[in-house]
CSV table of C-alpha atoms and ligand atoms in Angstrom, one decimal:
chain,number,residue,atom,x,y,z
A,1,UNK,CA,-41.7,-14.9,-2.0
A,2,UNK,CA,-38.1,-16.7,-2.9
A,3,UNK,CA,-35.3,-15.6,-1.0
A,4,UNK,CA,-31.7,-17.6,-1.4
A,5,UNK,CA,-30.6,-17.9,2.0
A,6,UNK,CA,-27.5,-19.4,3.8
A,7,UNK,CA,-28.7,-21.9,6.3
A,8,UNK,CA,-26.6,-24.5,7.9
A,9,UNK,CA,-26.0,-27.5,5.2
A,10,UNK,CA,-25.3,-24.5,2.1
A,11,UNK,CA,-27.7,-22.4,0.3
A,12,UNK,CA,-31.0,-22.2,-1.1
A,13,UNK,CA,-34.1,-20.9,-2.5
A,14,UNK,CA,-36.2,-20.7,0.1
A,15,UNK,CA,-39.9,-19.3,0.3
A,16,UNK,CA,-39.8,-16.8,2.6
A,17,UNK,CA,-42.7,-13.9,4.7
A,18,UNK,CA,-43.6,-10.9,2.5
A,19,UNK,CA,-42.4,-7.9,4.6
A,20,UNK,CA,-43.9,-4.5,4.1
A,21,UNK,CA,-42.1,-1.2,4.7
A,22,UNK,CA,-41.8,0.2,8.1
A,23,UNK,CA,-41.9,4.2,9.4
A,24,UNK,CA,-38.9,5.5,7.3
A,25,UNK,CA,-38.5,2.7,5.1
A,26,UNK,CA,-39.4,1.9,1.3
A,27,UNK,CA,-40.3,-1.9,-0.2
A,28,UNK,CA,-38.0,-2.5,-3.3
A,29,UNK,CA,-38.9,-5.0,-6.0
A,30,UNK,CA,-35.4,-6.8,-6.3
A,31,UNK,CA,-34.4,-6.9,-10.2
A,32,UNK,CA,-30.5,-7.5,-10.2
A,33,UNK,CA,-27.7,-8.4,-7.6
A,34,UNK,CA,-24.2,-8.0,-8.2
A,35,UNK,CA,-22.2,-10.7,-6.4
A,36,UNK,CA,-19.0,-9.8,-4.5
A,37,UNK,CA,-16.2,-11.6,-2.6
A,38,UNK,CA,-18.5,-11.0,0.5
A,39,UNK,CA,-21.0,-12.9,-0.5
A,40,UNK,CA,-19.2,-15.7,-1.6
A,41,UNK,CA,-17.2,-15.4,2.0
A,42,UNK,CA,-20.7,-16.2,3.0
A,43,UNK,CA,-22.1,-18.7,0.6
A,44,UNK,CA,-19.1,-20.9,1.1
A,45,UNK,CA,-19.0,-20.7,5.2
A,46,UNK,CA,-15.8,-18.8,5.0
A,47,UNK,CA,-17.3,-15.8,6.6
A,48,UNK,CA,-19.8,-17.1,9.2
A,49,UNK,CA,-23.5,-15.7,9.7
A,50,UNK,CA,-26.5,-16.9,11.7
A,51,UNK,CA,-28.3,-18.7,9.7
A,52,UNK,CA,-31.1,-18.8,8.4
A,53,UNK,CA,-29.8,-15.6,6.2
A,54,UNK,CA,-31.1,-14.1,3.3
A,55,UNK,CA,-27.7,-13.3,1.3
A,56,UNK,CA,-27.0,-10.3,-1.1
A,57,UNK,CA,-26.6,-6.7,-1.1
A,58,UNK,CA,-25.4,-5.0,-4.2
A,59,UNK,CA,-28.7,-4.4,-6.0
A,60,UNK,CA,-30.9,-2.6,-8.0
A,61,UNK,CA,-34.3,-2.4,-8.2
A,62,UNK,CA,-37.9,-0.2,-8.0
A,63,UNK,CA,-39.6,1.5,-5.4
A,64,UNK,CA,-43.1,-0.5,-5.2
A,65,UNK,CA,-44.5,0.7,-1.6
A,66,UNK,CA,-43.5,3.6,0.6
A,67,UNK,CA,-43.7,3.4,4.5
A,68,UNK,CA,-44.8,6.5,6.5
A,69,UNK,CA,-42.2,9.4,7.0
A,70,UNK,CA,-40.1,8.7,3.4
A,71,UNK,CA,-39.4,11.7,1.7
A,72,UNK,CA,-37.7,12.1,-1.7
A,73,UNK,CA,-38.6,8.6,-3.2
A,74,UNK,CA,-41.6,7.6,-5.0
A,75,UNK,CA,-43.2,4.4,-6.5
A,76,UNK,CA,-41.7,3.5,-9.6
A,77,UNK,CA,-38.1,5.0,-8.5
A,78,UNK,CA,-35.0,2.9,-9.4
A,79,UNK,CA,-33.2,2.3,-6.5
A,80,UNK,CA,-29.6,0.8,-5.3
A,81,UNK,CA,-28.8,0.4,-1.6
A,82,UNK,CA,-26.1,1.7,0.6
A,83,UNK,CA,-25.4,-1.6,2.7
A,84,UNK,CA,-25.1,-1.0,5.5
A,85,UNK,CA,-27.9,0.0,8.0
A,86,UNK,CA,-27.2,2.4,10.9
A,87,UNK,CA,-29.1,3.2,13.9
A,88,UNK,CA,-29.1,6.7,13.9
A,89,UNK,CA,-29.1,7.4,17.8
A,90,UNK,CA,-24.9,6.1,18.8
A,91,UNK,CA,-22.6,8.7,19.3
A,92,UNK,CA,-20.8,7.8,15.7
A,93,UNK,CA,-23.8,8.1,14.2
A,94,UNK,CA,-24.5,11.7,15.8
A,95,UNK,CA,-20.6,12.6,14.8
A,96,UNK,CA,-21.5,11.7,10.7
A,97,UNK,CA,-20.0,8.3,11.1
A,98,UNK,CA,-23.0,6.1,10.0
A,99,UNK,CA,-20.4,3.6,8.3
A,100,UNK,CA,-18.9,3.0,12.2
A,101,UNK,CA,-22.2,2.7,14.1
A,102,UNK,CA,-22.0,1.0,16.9
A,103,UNK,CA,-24.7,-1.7,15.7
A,104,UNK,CA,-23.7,-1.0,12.3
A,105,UNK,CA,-25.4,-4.0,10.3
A,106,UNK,CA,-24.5,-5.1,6.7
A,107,UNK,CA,-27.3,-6.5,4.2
A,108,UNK,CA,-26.5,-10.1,3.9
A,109,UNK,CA,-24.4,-10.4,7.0
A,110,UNK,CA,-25.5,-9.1,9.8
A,111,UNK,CA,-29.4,-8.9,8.5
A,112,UNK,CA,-31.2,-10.5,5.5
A,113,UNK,CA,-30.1,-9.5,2.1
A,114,UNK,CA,-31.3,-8.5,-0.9
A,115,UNK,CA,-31.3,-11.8,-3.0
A,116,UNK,CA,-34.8,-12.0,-2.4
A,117,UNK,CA,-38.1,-10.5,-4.6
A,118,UNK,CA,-38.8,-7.7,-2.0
A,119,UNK,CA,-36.8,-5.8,0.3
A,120,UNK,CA,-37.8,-3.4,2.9
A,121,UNK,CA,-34.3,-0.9,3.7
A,122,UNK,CA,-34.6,2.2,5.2
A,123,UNK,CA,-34.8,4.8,2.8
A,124,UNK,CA,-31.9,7.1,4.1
A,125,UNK,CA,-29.9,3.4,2.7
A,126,UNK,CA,-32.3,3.7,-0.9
A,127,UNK,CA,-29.8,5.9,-3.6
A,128,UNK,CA,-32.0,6.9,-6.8
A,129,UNK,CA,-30.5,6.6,-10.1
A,130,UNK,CA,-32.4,7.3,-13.3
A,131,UNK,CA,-34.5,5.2,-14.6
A,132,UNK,CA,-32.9,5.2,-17.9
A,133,UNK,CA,-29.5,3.6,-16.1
A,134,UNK,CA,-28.2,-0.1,-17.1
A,135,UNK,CA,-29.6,-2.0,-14.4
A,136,UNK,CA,-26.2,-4.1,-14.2
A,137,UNK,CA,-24.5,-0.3,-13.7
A,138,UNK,CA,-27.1,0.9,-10.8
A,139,UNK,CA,-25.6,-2.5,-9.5
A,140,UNK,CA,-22.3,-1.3,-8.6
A,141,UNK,CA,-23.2,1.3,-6.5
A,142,UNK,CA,-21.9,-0.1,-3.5
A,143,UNK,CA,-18.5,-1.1,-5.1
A,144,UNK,CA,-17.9,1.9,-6.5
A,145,UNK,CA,-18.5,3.9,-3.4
A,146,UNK,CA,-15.6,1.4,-1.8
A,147,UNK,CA,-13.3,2.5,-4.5
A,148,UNK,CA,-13.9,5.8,-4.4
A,149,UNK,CA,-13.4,6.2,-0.8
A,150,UNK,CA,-9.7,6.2,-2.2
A,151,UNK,CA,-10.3,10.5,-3.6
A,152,UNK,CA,-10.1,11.1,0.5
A,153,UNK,CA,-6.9,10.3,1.2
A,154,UNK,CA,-4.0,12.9,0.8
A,155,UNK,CA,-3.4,12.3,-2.7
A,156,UNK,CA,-2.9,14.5,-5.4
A,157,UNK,CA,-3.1,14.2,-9.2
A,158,UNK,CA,0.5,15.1,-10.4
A,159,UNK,CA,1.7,12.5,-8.4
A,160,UNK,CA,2.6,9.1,-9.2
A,161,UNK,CA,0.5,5.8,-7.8
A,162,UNK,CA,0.2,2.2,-8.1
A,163,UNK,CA,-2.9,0.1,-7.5
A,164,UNK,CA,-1.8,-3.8,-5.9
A,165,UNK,CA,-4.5,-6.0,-7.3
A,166,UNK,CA,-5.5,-8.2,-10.5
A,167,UNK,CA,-9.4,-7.8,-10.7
A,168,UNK,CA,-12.3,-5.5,-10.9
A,169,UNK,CA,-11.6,-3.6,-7.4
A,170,UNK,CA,-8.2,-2.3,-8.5
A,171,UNK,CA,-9.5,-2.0,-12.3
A,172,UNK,CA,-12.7,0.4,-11.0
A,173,UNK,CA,-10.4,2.5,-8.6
A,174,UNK,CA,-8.0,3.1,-11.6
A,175,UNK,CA,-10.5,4.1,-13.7
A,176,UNK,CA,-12.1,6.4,-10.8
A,177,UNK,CA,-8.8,8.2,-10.2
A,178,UNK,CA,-8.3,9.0,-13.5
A,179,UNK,CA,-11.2,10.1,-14.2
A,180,UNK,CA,-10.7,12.5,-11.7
A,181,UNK,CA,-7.4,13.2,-13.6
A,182,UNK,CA,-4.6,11.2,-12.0
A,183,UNK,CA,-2.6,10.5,-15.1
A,184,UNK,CA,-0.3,8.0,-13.4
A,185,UNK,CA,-1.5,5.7,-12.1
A,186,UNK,CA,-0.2,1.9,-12.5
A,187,UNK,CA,-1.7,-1.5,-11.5
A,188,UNK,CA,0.1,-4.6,-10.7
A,189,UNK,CA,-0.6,-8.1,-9.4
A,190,UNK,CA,0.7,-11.0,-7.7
A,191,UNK,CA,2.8,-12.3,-10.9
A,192,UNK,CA,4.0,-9.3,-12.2
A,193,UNK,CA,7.7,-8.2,-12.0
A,194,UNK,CA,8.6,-7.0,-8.7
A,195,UNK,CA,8.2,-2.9,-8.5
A,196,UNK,CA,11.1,-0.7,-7.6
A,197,UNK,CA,11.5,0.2,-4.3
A,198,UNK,CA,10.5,4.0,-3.1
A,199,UNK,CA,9.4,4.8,-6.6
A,200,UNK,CA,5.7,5.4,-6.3
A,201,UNK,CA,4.2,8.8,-4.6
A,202,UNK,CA,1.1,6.7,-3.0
A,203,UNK,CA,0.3,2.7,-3.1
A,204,UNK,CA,-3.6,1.4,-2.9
A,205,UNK,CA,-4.1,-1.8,-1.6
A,206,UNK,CA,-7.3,-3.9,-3.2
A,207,UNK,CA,-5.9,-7.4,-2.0
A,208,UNK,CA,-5.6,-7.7,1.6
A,209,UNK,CA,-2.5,-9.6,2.1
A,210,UNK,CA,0.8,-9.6,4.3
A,211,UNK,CA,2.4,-9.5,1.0
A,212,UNK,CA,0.7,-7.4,-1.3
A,213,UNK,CA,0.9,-4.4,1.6
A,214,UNK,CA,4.2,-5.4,2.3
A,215,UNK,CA,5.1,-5.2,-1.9
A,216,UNK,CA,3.3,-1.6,-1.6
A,217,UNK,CA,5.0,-0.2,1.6
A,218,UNK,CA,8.4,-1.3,-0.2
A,219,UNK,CA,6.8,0.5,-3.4
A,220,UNK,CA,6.8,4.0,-1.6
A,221,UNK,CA,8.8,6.5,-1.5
A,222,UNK,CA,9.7,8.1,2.2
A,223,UNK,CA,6.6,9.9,3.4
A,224,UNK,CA,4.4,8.5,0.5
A,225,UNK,CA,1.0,7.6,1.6
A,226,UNK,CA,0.2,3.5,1.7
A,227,UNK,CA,-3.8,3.4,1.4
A,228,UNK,CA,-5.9,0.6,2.7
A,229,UNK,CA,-8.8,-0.2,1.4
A,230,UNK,CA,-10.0,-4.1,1.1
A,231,UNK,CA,-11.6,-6.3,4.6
A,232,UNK,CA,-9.8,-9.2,4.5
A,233,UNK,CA,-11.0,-12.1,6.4
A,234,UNK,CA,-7.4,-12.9,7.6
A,235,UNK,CA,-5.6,-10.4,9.8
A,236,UNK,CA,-2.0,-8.2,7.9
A,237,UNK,CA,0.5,-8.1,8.9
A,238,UNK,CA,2.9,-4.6,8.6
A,239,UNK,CA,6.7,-5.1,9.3
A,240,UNK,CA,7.0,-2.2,10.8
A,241,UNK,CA,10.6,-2.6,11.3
A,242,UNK,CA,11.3,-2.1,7.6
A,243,UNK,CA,8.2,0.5,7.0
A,244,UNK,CA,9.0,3.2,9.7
A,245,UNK,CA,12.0,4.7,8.8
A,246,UNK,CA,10.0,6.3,5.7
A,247,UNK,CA,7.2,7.4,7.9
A,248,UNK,CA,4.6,6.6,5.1
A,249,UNK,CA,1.0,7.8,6.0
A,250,UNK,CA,-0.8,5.2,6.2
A,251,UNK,CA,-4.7,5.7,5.6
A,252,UNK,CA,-7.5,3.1,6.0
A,253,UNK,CA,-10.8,4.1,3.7
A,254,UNK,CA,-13.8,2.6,4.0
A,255,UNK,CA,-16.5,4.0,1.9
A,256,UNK,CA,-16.9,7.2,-0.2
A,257,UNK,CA,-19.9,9.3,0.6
A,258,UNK,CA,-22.7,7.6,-1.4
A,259,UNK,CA,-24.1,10.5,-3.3
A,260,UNK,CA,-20.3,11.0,-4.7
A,261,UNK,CA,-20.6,7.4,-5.7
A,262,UNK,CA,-23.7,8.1,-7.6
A,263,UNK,CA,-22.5,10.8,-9.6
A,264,UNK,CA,-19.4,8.5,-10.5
A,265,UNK,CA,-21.9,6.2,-11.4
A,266,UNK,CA,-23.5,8.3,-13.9
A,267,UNK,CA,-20.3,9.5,-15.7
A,268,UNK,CA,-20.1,8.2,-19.2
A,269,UNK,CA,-16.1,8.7,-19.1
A,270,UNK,CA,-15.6,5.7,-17.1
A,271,UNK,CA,-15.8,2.5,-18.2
A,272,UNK,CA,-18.1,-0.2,-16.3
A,273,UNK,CA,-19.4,-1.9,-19.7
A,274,UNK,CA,-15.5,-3.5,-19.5
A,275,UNK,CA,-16.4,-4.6,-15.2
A,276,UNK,CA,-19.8,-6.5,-16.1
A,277,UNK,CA,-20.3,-10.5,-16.7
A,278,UNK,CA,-23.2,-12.5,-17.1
A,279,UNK,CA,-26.7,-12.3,-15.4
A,280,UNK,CA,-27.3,-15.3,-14.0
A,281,UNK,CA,-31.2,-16.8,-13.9
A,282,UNK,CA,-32.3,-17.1,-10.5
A,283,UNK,CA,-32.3,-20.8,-11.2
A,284,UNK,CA,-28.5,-21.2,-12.0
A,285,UNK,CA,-27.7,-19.1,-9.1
A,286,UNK,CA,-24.9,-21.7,-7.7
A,287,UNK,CA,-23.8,-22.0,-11.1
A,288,UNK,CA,-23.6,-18.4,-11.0
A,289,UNK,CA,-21.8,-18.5,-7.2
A,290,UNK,CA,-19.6,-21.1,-8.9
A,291,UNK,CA,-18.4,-19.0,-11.7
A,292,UNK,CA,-18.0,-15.4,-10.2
A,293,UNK,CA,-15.6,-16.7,-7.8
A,294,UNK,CA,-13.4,-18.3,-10.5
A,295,UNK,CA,-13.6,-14.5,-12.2
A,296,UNK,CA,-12.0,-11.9,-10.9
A,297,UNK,CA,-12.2,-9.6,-13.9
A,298,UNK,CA,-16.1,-9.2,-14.3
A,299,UNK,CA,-19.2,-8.7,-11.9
A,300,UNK,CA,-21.9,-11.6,-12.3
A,301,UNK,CA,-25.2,-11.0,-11.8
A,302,UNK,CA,-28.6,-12.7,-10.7
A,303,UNK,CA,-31.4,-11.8,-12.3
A,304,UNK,CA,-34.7,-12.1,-9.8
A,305,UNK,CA,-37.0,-10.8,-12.4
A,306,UNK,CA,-37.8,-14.2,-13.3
A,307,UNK,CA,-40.3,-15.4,-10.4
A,308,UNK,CA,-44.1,-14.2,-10.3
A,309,UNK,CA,-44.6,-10.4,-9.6
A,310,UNK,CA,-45.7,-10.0,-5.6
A,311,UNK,CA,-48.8,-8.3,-4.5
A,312,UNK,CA,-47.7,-5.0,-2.4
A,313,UNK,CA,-49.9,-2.5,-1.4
A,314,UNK,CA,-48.6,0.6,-2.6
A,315,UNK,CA,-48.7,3.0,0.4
A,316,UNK,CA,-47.5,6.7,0.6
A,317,UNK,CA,-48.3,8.9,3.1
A,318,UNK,CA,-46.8,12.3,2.4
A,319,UNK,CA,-46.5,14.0,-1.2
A,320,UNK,CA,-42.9,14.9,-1.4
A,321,UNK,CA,-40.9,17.0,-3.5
A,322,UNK,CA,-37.8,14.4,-5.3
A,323,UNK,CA,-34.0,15.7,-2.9
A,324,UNK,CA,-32.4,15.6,-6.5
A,325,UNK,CA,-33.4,15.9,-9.9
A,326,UNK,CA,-31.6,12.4,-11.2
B,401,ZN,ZN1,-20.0,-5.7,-2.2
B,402,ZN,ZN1,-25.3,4.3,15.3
């Protein structure tokens, strides 16, 4: 089957093994990927994997084999993917911290991705979404669980925020706060005019930089809440000189809890027709690379419907009763 994998001159389609689903695990037929800053970090060499590496891992697609020991999925399911694969036995993951294990691994990174015709994740990782979902929406899962993870921190709704960041991150965690009714909530970018000093109640961070956090910390007012929420490549720095005397709170989020992102995902009040680009063919997929990292605004897809279906046994062991009725 065709995989596009990093290796060590760039990236390519490659013909790569059929895999077929482990104890615990389900086989998903790969329709879309979403392509997001970390997978350009990895296509262009910025963020360095071992290689050879199938990249990719915002996607949707459908159950097509079930390994022993799945519950709650079945053949034909639609399926996006919580990224990042946990081992289930560390002491974080006994604590509820499956985001922090200790040999945490990230599709695409740390193991192969899903820009490839057939995955096998384990199905703890596989989210259902109805089958009647925009395949480009299911996408997003993943994003939109990062942007939600902002809800956790000690913000309220009367008060008054500001989101540092021009493209679709900051644009999606606008839209999720208010539509969880924060009514003021403001983004600004790079070239805007400068903001006010301690004028905002809480400041979200989508860019990563020594200035942007430094912009927001300035932003707050004494004992607001500075929220940190992007994984920049380059380390921050936080003058802490000038920050301190207004002991800010200052929260790092990593990811909402995945079935909150889905029901985000499914609410018709937000608007994530106005995040999605093109879908890319599988054969313009570096035109594709190309273009999504010259546009910040819109998620660009690849479509891996195009190559010849893949024989898979369809296997399932136990009859199961669905966890929720999506
Ligand atoms: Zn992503
Ligand atoms: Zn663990």
């Amino acid at each position: 089957m065709q995989a596009l994998v990093r290796t060590d001159e760039g990236t390519e389609w490659r013909d790569v093994a059929a895999v077929t689903p482990g104890v615990g695990q389900v086989l998903v037929q790969v329709s879309l990927v979403g392509l997001c800053r970390t997978d350009l970090a990895v296509a262009s060499g910025r963020l360095r994997v071992d290689t050879p590496r199938i990249l990719g891992h915002e996607f949707v697609g459908r159950v097509v084999a079930v390994g022993e020991d799945v519950c709650g999925l079945s053949l034909g399911d639609k399926v996006a993917a919580d990224p990042v694969l946990h081992c289930g036995r560390c002491d974080r993951c006994a604590g509820g911290w499956q985001h922090a294990c200790r040999r945490a691994r990230f599709l695409g990174v740390d193991v192969d991705g899903a820009i490839v015709q057939q995955i096998a994740i384990p199905a703890p990782n596989a989210w259902r979404l109805p089958a009647s979902l925009d395949d480009r929406i299911a996408a997003l899962l993943e994003p939109v669980a990062a942007c939600a993870a902002v809800l956790k921190t000690p913000i309220d709704v009367s008060q008054r925020g500001v989101v540092f960041g021009r493209g679709r991150l900051a644009s999606l965690t606008k839209m999720i706060l208010q539509s969880r009714g924060f009514l003021h909530v403001h983004c600004v970018h790079r070239g805007a005019e400068p903001m006010e000093s301690d004028q905002y109640d809480f400041a979200i961070d989508t860019e990563g930089t020594t200035r942007s956090v430094g912009q927001l910390a300035d932003s707050l007012r004494p004992a607001g809440v500075l929220v940190l929420k992007s994984r920049p490549l380059r380390p921050v720095e936080l003058q802490l000189r000038t920050l301190l005397p207004k002991e800010p709170q200052v929260v790092l989020v990593n990811y909402a809890d995945f079935a909150d992102a889905r029901e985000l995902l499914l609410d018709p009040a937000i608007d994530f027709a106005s995040l999605l680009g093109p879908v890319w063919s599988a054969e313009r997929s570096a035109r594709a690379f190309e273009a999504a990292a010259l546009d910040p605004f819109r998620k660009h897809f690849v479509d891996l419907t195009s190559f010849p279906a893949q024989n898979s046994v369809a296997r399932s062991q136990h009859q199961c009763v669905p966890s929720s009725d999506v």
